Amino acid sequence: MKTMKTIRILRARDIFLLLVLLSLALSCGSDDNGMDCPDPTNADCDQVGDDPQDDDPVVLEPTLSSVAPVTGPKHTEVVITGENFGTDATKVSVSFNGTPGEVLGVTDTEVTVRVPVGANTGPITMEVDGFDLTGPEFVYELTYTVETFAGTPWEEGYEEGSGTAAKFDEPNDLVMDSRGNIFVVDRGNNAIRKIDPEGVVTTFTSKGGPGNEEEFYIPEGLAIDGDDNIYVADSGNNRIVMIDPNGVWSIIAGSNGSGYVNGAVDVALFNNPVAILVGEDAGDKVLYVSDSNNHAIRRISLDDDQYTVSTYAGPGPEIDQREGYMDGGLSEARFSGPWGMAKSGDGTILLVDFDNNRIRSIDQDAGTVGTFAGSDRGYVTDVPRLEARFYDPSDVSVAGDGTIYIADAGNYCIRRIDPDGHVTTIAGDPDVNGYKDGPGAGAKFNYALGVLHGGEGEIYVADTYNHVIRKIIID
């Protein structure tokens, strides 16, 4: 009997010890959060269900609470605050509108990152150790830097060469071909110059090919078509010349003296044609010509090489009082010294109305002329387009995103109209002409007559009285 009692006591003790051990295990390894340890921030705690031999730390989900600043140019330092970022910078990445930034520092509650070049406006996104986070939109402010691309500043001349070793005499207008070559009307030298993508300047042509001794006289404007044929407004000769990619000339309209006559190539007359636009009209390939002293836009049909000249917008030849300012139908509209032209993405023709100090618009579908930007002569910027003021605007170029660039010659500036219709100055000083490279606001021009958006992040300027081609880098 004593032996049986002893066995029962031992079993009771065993059971009691087992219960105590189990209680200790539960109190040490679990809490109300379902974790294996009451302190979930303890790096040595494992999640429930983990292999008891696995000592990997718990990865806590990061959160993003604020970003500052949310606007700025390239290289702006942005601070992102939140929780559970960790301290390993290799596990953190930040992008601005999809472009990766440079992570400068990481703490568990703060990430510092530098805005990349060319990010453009868009959302801030983060990846922290496999977790994806999205922050607010970052408004990217573009910067503009001016440099000299070709020509010797302040020195007119006629020299071939690379970059600033070359010389021009009053460069006036520019176009770019399919290979990235830039062609320049070198007005004072009566020549068309070529700048290859490496910046080497040569003469493309100054006279006709073999057997053709025709020469330019005060050429003003250029246009180029999809086949790299170049069209020249040979102003002093009151004619339009086409040059094929091999440099072979043909006169397609004018060359009979000055005047205002519509008709075939051998009878048509112009009076100081200064700019050309290649376009389409009712499905036909045409040229539009700013016939400056006739205050009209002329049309040259390119179909079947007939080159018939007519009046597209402005007064016809029979009107005595041609110069003026009036919106309305194509034949009712009035201009004063029309100059550079460009086509917007929706097919509208934008036209610089030089002496009216405005940018006009031609709606080809409706057959009407309106005022797109400008209100009077002067300088007003950082305003809606119809409140802006220009002074002797001379040329216009349109980027693929709809941004419009204007050579505001008399204000010594390059102006910008964004797709929302807001006008700003991107380079130049409206109070002082001169020559200076550098950041846009500090740069100086001297009556720049030509502007060309040359592709992503580049604008080329014919800085006429500095005798150079400038380049504006956008980033």
Coordinates of C-alpha atoms in Angstrom, one line a residue:
M1 CA 0.0 0.0 0.0
K2 CA 2.9 2.4 0.8
T3 CA 4.5 1.7 -2.5
M4 CA 1.3 2.5 -4.5
K5 CA 0.9 5.8 -2.6
T6 CA 4.4 6.8 -3.4
I7 CA 3.8 6.2 -7.1
R8 CA 0.7 8.3 -7.0
I9 CA 2.6 11.2 -5.3
L10 CA 5.4 11.0 -8.0
R11 CA 2.9 11.1 -10.8
A12 CA 1.1 14.1 -9.2
R13 CA 4.5 15.9 -8.9
D14 CA 5.3 15.1 -12.5
I15 CA 2.1 16.5 -13.7
F16 CA 2.5 19.6 -11.6
L17 CA 6.0 20.2 -13.0
L18 CA 4.8 19.7 -16.5
L19 CA 2.0 22.2 -16.0
V20 CA 4.5 24.8 -14.5
L21 CA 6.9 24.3 -17.4
L22 CA 4.1 24.7 -20.0
S23 CA 2.8 27.8 -18.2
L24 CA 6.3 29.3 -18.3
A25 CA 6.7 28.5 -22.0
L26 CA 3.4 30.2 -22.8
S27 CA 4.1 33.3 -20.7
C28 CA 7.6 33.7 -22.3
G29 CA 6.6 33.0 -25.9
S30 CA 3.2 34.5 -26.6
D31 CA 1.2 37.7 -26.1
D32 CA -2.1 39.2 -27.2
N33 CA -0.5 40.2 -30.5
G34 CA 0.0 36.5 -31.5
M35 CA 3.8 36.9 -31.5
D36 CA 6.2 34.4 -30.0
C37 CA 7.4 37.1 -27.5
P38 CA 5.5 39.8 -25.6
D39 CA 7.6 42.6 -27.1
P40 CA 7.0 42.6 -30.9
T41 CA 9.8 45.2 -31.4
N42 CA 12.4 42.7 -30.1
A43 CA 14.6 41.7 -33.0
D44 CA 15.0 38.2 -31.6
C45 CA 11.3 37.4 -31.6
D46 CA 10.0 35.0 -34.2
Q47 CA 6.4 35.1 -35.6
V48 CA 4.0 32.4 -34.6
G49 CA 4.4 29.3 -36.7
D50 CA 8.1 29.9 -37.4
D51 CA 10.6 27.2 -37.1
P52 CA 11.8 27.4 -33.5
Q53 CA 15.4 27.1 -34.8
D54 CA 14.9 30.2 -37.1
D55 CA 16.3 33.4 -35.5
D56 CA 15.5 35.8 -38.4
P57 CA 14.2 39.1 -37.1
V58 CA 10.6 40.3 -37.7
V59 CA 10.3 42.6 -40.7
L60 CA 7.8 45.4 -39.7
E61 CA 5.8 47.0 -42.5
P62 CA 7.1 50.5 -43.3
T63 CA 4.7 53.5 -43.5
L64 CA 5.1 56.9 -45.2
S65 CA 3.7 59.9 -43.4
S66 CA 5.1 63.1 -45.1
V67 CA 7.4 64.5 -47.8
A68 CA 9.1 67.9 -47.9
P69 CA 9.5 69.7 -50.2
V70 CA 7.1 68.5 -52.9
T71 CA 8.3 70.9 -55.5
G72 CA 11.7 71.9 -56.9
P73 CA 14.3 71.6 -59.6
K74 CA 16.9 68.9 -60.2
H75 CA 19.2 68.0 -57.3
T76 CA 16.6 69.2 -54.7
E77 CA 17.1 67.3 -51.4
V78 CA 13.8 65.7 -50.3
V79 CA 13.1 64.3 -46.8
I80 CA 10.6 61.5 -46.5
T81 CA 9.4 60.7 -43.0
G82 CA 7.6 57.6 -41.7
E83 CA 8.3 54.5 -39.7
N84 CA 10.2 51.2 -40.1
F85 CA 12.5 52.3 -42.9
G86 CA 15.4 50.5 -41.3
T87 CA 18.9 51.7 -41.6
D88 CA 20.2 49.8 -44.6
A89 CA 20.3 52.2 -47.6
T90 CA 20.7 49.3 -50.0
K91 CA 17.2 48.1 -49.2
V92 CA 15.6 51.6 -49.9
S93 CA 14.9 53.1 -53.3
V94 CA 13.0 56.3 -54.2
S95 CA 11.7 57.3 -57.7
F96 CA 10.2 60.6 -59.0
N97 CA 7.7 60.0 -61.7
G98 CA 9.5 56.7 -62.4
T99 CA 13.1 58.1 -62.5
P100 CA 15.3 56.8 -59.6
G101 CA 16.7 59.4 -57.2
E102 CA 19.9 59.3 -55.2
V103 CA 19.3 58.0 -51.7
L104 CA 21.6 60.1 -49.4
G105 CA 20.7 58.8 -46.0
V106 CA 18.4 56.4 -44.2
T107 CA 17.2 56.1 -40.6
D108 CA 14.3 54.1 -39.3
T109 CA 12.0 57.2 -39.5
E110 CA 13.6 59.3 -42.3
V111 CA 14.9 59.0 -45.8
T112 CA 16.8 61.8 -47.6
V113 CA 16.9 61.6 -51.4
R114 CA 18.2 63.9 -54.2
V115 CA 15.8 64.6 -57.1
P116 CA 17.2 63.2 -60.4
V117 CA 17.7 65.3 -63.6
G118 CA 14.8 65.2 -66.0
A119 CA 12.3 63.6 -63.6
N120 CA 9.4 65.7 -64.7
T121 CA 6.2 66.1 -62.6
G122 CA 4.7 62.9 -61.2
P123 CA 4.3 60.7 -58.1
I124 CA 7.0 59.8 -55.6
T125 CA 7.3 56.1 -55.1
M126 CA 9.4 54.1 -52.6
E127 CA 10.5 50.5 -52.1
V128 CA 11.6 49.5 -48.6
D129 CA 12.9 46.0 -48.2
G130 CA 10.2 44.7 -50.7
F131 CA 7.4 46.9 -49.5
D132 CA 6.0 49.4 -52.1
L133 CA 4.9 52.8 -50.9
T134 CA 3.4 55.8 -52.8
G135 CA 3.7 59.4 -51.8
P136 CA 2.4 62.7 -53.1
E137 CA 3.1 64.2 -56.5
F138 CA 6.4 66.0 -56.9
V139 CA 6.2 69.1 -59.1
Y140 CA 9.4 69.2 -61.0
E141 CA 10.7 72.7 -61.9
L142 CA 12.7 72.8 -65.2
T143 CA 16.0 74.6 -65.3
Y144 CA 17.4 76.3 -68.4
T145 CA 21.2 76.7 -69.1
V146 CA 22.5 78.7 -72.0
E147 CA 25.7 77.8 -73.8
T148 CA 27.4 78.8 -77.1
F149 CA 27.0 76.1 -79.6
A150 CA 28.7 77.5 -82.7
G151 CA 30.2 80.8 -83.8
T152 CA 32.5 83.4 -82.3
P153 CA 30.7 85.9 -80.0
W154 CA 30.6 89.5 -81.2
E155 CA 32.6 88.7 -84.3
E156 CA 30.9 88.6 -87.6
G157 CA 32.8 86.7 -90.3
Y158 CA 32.8 83.7 -92.5
E159 CA 34.8 80.8 -91.2
E160 CA 34.4 77.1 -91.2
G161 CA 35.4 75.2 -88.1
S162 CA 34.2 73.5 -85.0
G163 CA 32.1 75.2 -82.4
T164 CA 33.3 78.7 -81.5
A165 CA 36.1 78.6 -84.1
A166 CA 33.5 79.1 -86.8
K167 CA 32.1 82.5 -87.7
F168 CA 28.7 83.7 -88.9
D169 CA 27.3 87.1 -90.0
E170 CA 23.8 87.7 -88.6
P171 CA 22.4 84.1 -88.4
N172 CA 18.7 84.4 -88.8
D173 CA 16.8 81.1 -88.8
L174 CA 17.3 77.3 -88.2
V175 CA 16.0 73.9 -89.1
M176 CA 17.1 70.3 -88.3
D177 CA 17.2 67.4 -90.7
S178 CA 16.5 63.7 -90.0
R179 CA 20.1 63.1 -89.2
G180 CA 20.4 65.8 -86.5
N181 CA 22.2 68.3 -88.7
I182 CA 21.2 71.9 -88.1
F183 CA 21.0 74.3 -91.1
V184 CA 21.3 78.0 -90.5
V185 CA 20.4 81.0 -92.7
D186 CA 23.6 83.0 -92.5
R187 CA 22.0 86.3 -93.7
G188 CA 25.0 88.5 -93.8
N189 CA 27.0 85.9 -95.7
N190 CA 24.2 85.1 -98.1
A191 CA 24.7 81.4 -97.4
I192 CA 23.1 78.4 -95.9
R193 CA 25.5 76.9 -93.3
K194 CA 25.4 73.4 -91.9
I195 CA 26.3 72.3 -88.3
D196 CA 26.7 68.6 -87.8
P197 CA 25.8 66.9 -84.5
E198 CA 29.4 67.3 -83.3
G199 CA 29.3 71.1 -83.8
V200 CA 31.4 71.3 -87.0
V201 CA 30.3 74.2 -89.2
T202 CA 30.5 74.1 -93.0
T203 CA 28.8 75.8 -95.9
F204 CA 25.9 73.8 -97.3
T205 CA 25.3 76.2 -100.3
S206 CA 25.6 79.8 -101.2
K207 CA 24.8 79.5 -104.9
G208 CA 23.3 77.0 -107.4
G209 CA 25.0 73.8 -108.5
P210 CA 27.0 73.3 -111.7
G211 CA 25.8 75.5 -114.4
N212 CA 23.7 77.5 -112.0
E213 CA 25.3 80.8 -110.8
E214 CA 22.3 82.0 -108.9
E215 CA 23.2 83.4 -105.5
F216 CA 21.2 84.3 -102.4
Y217 CA 20.6 87.9 -101.4
I218 CA 19.6 88.5 -97.8
P219 CA 18.0 85.2 -97.2
E220 CA 15.8 85.2 -94.1
G221 CA 13.8 82.0 -93.4
L222 CA 14.1 78.2 -93.7
A223 CA 11.8 75.2 -93.7
I224 CA 12.5 71.5 -94.2
D225 CA 10.2 68.6 -95.3
G226 CA 10.2 64.9 -94.5
D227 CA 12.5 64.2 -97.3
D228 CA 15.1 66.7 -96.1
N229 CA 14.4 69.2 -98.9
I230 CA 15.2 72.7 -97.6
Y231 CA 13.1 75.7 -98.6
V232 CA 14.6 79.2 -98.4
A233 CA 12.9 82.5 -98.2
D234 CA 15.4 84.4 -100.3
S235 CA 14.1 87.8 -99.2
G236 CA 16.3 90.2 -101.1
N237 CA 15.5 88.3 -104.3
N238 CA 11.8 88.1 -103.4
R239 CA 11.6 84.4 -104.2
I240 CA 11.3 80.9 -102.7
V241 CA 14.1 78.4 -103.4
M242 CA 14.1 74.6 -102.9
I243 CA 17.4 72.8 -102.2
D244 CA 17.5 69.0 -102.3
P245 CA 19.7 67.0 -99.8
N246 CA 22.5 67.0 -102.4
G247 CA 22.5 70.8 -102.6
V248 CA 20.8 71.1 -106.0
W249 CA 18.7 74.3 -106.4
S250 CA 15.4 75.0 -108.0
I251 CA 13.4 78.3 -107.9
I252 CA 9.8 77.4 -107.1
A253 CA 8.2 80.9 -106.9
G254 CA 9.1 84.5 -107.4
S255 CA 12.3 85.9 -108.7
N256 CA 10.5 88.5 -110.9
G257 CA 11.0 91.5 -108.7
S258 CA 8.9 92.7 -105.8
G259 CA 5.1 93.0 -105.9
Y260 CA 1.9 91.1 -105.1
V261 CA 0.8 88.8 -107.8
N262 CA -0.7 85.3 -107.5
G263 CA -0.4 82.7 -110.2
A264 CA 2.2 80.3 -111.7
V265 CA 5.9 80.3 -110.7
D266 CA 6.8 82.5 -113.6
V267 CA 4.4 85.3 -112.8
A268 CA 4.0 85.2 -109.0
L269 CA 5.4 88.2 -107.0
F270 CA 6.4 88.5 -103.3
N271 CA 7.5 91.5 -101.3
N272 CA 10.1 90.5 -98.7
P273 CA 9.2 86.9 -97.9
V274 CA 10.8 86.1 -94.5
A275 CA 9.5 82.7 -93.3
I276 CA 8.2 79.4 -94.6
L277 CA 6.2 76.6 -93.1
V278 CA 5.7 73.1 -94.7
G279 CA 2.2 71.9 -94.3
E280 CA -0.9 70.4 -95.8
D281 CA -4.1 72.0 -97.0
A282 CA -7.1 69.8 -98.0
G283 CA -4.7 66.9 -98.2
D284 CA -2.3 68.6 -100.5
K285 CA 1.4 69.3 -99.6
V286 CA 1.9 73.1 -99.5
L287 CA 4.2 75.8 -98.4
Y288 CA 2.9 78.8 -96.4
V289 CA 5.0 81.9 -96.8
S290 CA 5.0 85.0 -94.5
D291 CA 5.0 87.7 -97.2
S292 CA 6.0 90.4 -94.8
N293 CA 5.7 93.6 -96.7
N294 CA 2.4 92.4 -98.3
H295 CA 1.2 91.6 -94.7
A296 CA -0.2 88.3 -96.0
I297 CA 0.3 84.6 -95.8
R298 CA 0.8 83.1 -99.2
R299 CA 0.2 79.5 -100.2
I300 CA 2.4 77.6 -102.7
S301 CA 1.0 74.2 -103.9
L302 CA 3.7 71.5 -104.3
D303 CA 1.5 69.1 -106.1
D304 CA 2.8 67.9 -109.5
D305 CA 5.6 70.5 -109.3
Q306 CA 3.2 73.2 -110.5
Y307 CA 4.0 75.6 -107.6
T308 CA 0.9 77.8 -108.0
V309 CA 0.9 80.8 -105.7
S310 CA -2.3 82.1 -104.0
T311 CA -3.2 84.1 -100.9
Y312 CA -4.0 82.0 -97.9
A313 CA -4.7 84.5 -95.1
G314 CA -4.8 88.3 -95.1
P315 CA -5.6 90.8 -97.8
G316 CA -5.6 89.9 -101.5
P317 CA -3.6 91.8 -104.1
E318 CA -6.4 94.2 -104.9
I319 CA -6.6 95.6 -101.3
D320 CA -4.9 99.0 -100.9
Q321 CA -4.9 99.1 -97.1
R322 CA -3.3 95.8 -96.4
E323 CA -1.5 96.4 -93.0
G324 CA -3.5 96.2 -89.8
Y325 CA -4.7 94.0 -86.9
M326 CA -8.0 92.1 -87.2
D327 CA -9.2 88.6 -86.3
G328 CA -11.8 86.8 -88.4
G329 CA -12.1 84.8 -91.5
L330 CA -8.9 84.1 -93.6
S331 CA -9.6 86.9 -96.1
E332 CA -10.8 89.3 -93.4
A333 CA -7.8 89.0 -91.1
R334 CA -5.1 91.6 -91.0
F335 CA -1.5 91.4 -90.0
S336 CA 1.5 93.7 -89.7
G337 CA 4.7 92.2 -90.8
P338 CA 4.0 88.5 -90.3
W339 CA 7.1 86.5 -89.5
G340 CA 8.0 83.0 -88.2
M341 CA 5.4 80.1 -88.2
A342 CA 5.0 76.7 -86.6
K343 CA 2.3 74.1 -86.5
S344 CA 0.9 72.9 -83.2
G345 CA -0.1 69.3 -82.4
D346 CA -3.8 69.9 -83.3
G347 CA -2.9 71.3 -86.7
T348 CA -3.3 75.0 -85.8
I349 CA -0.8 77.3 -87.5
L350 CA 0.9 79.7 -85.0
L351 CA 2.2 82.8 -86.6
V352 CA 4.4 85.6 -85.2
D353 CA 2.8 89.0 -86.0
F354 CA 5.9 91.0 -85.7
D355 CA 4.7 94.6 -85.7
N356 CA 1.5 93.8 -83.8
N357 CA 3.7 92.1 -81.1
R358 CA 1.4 89.2 -80.9
I359 CA 1.2 85.5 -81.7
R360 CA -1.7 84.8 -84.0
S361 CA -3.4 81.4 -84.6
I362 CA -4.9 80.1 -87.9
D363 CA -7.5 77.4 -87.4
Q364 CA -7.3 75.5 -90.7
D365 CA -10.5 73.5 -90.2
A366 CA -12.6 76.6 -89.3
G367 CA -10.8 78.9 -91.8
T368 CA -10.3 81.6 -89.1
V369 CA -7.6 83.7 -87.6
G370 CA -7.4 84.5 -83.9
T371 CA -5.0 86.0 -81.4
F372 CA -3.2 83.3 -79.4
A373 CA -0.9 85.3 -77.2
G374 CA 0.1 88.9 -76.5
S375 CA -1.8 92.1 -75.8
D376 CA 0.5 95.0 -76.7
R377 CA 4.2 95.9 -77.1
G378 CA 6.2 95.6 -74.0
Y379 CA 7.2 93.0 -71.4
V380 CA 4.8 91.3 -69.1
T381 CA 5.6 87.7 -68.1
D382 CA 4.4 85.0 -65.7
V383 CA 0.8 85.6 -66.8
P384 CA -1.9 83.9 -69.0
R385 CA -1.0 84.1 -72.7
L386 CA -3.5 86.8 -73.6
E387 CA -2.2 89.1 -70.8
A388 CA 1.5 88.7 -71.9
R389 CA 3.4 91.4 -73.8
F390 CA 6.1 90.9 -76.4
Y391 CA 8.4 93.3 -78.2
D392 CA 9.4 92.4 -81.8
P393 CA 8.7 88.7 -81.5
S394 CA 10.2 87.0 -84.6
D395 CA 10.0 83.2 -84.5
V396 CA 8.1 80.4 -82.8
S397 CA 8.8 76.7 -82.4
V398 CA 6.5 73.9 -80.9
A399 CA 7.8 70.9 -78.8
G400 CA 6.1 67.5 -79.0
D401 CA 4.3 68.1 -75.6
G402 CA 2.7 71.3 -76.9
T403 CA 5.1 73.7 -75.2
I404 CA 5.7 76.8 -77.4
Y405 CA 9.0 78.7 -77.5
I406 CA 9.2 82.3 -78.9
A407 CA 12.2 84.4 -79.9
D408 CA 11.2 87.7 -78.3
A409 CA 13.9 89.6 -80.1
G410 CA 13.2 93.2 -78.9
N411 CA 13.1 91.9 -75.3
Y412 CA 16.3 90.0 -75.7
C413 CA 14.6 86.9 -74.3
I414 CA 13.3 83.4 -75.1
R415 CA 9.8 83.0 -73.9
R416 CA 7.8 79.9 -73.1
I417 CA 4.0 79.2 -73.3
D418 CA 3.2 76.0 -71.5
P419 CA 0.3 73.7 -72.5
D420 CA -1.9 75.4 -70.0
G421 CA -1.3 78.8 -71.7
H422 CA 1.0 80.3 -69.1
V423 CA 3.8 82.6 -70.4
T424 CA 7.2 82.7 -68.7
T425 CA 10.7 83.8 -69.7
I426 CA 13.2 80.9 -69.7
A427 CA 16.3 82.8 -70.8
G428 CA 17.6 86.3 -71.3
D429 CA 17.3 89.7 -69.6
P430 CA 14.5 92.0 -71.0
D431 CA 16.3 95.1 -69.7
V432 CA 19.8 94.4 -71.1
N433 CA 21.1 93.1 -74.4
G434 CA 24.5 91.5 -74.5
Y435 CA 26.3 88.2 -74.5
K436 CA 26.5 85.8 -71.5
D437 CA 26.2 82.1 -71.1
G438 CA 25.0 80.4 -67.9
P439 CA 21.7 79.9 -66.1
G440 CA 18.7 81.2 -68.1
A441 CA 17.9 84.2 -65.9
G442 CA 21.4 85.4 -66.1
A443 CA 22.0 84.7 -69.8
K444 CA 22.1 87.6 -72.3
F445 CA 21.1 87.7 -76.0
N446 CA 21.4 90.4 -78.7
Y447 CA 18.2 90.5 -80.8
A448 CA 17.8 86.7 -81.3
L449 CA 15.6 86.2 -84.4
G450 CA 15.4 82.4 -84.7
V451 CA 14.4 79.6 -82.3
L452 CA 14.2 75.8 -82.8
H453 CA 13.1 73.1 -80.4
G454 CA 15.6 70.5 -81.5
G455 CA 14.4 67.5 -79.5
E456 CA 14.3 66.3 -75.9
G457 CA 15.9 68.9 -73.7
E458 CA 17.4 71.2 -76.3
I459 CA 16.5 74.5 -77.8
Y460 CA 18.7 76.2 -80.5
V461 CA 18.7 80.0 -80.9
A462 CA 20.0 82.1 -83.8
D463 CA 21.5 85.0 -81.7
T464 CA 21.6 87.3 -84.6
Y465 CA 23.6 90.3 -83.5
N466 CA 26.0 88.2 -81.4
H467 CA 26.7 86.3 -84.6
V468 CA 26.4 82.9 -82.8
I469 CA 24.1 79.9 -82.4
R470 CA 23.2 79.4 -78.8
K471 CA 22.0 76.2 -77.2
I472 CA 19.6 76.1 -74.2
I473 CA 19.7 72.8 -72.2
I474 CA 16.5 71.9 -70.5
D475 CA 16.7 69.7 -67.5

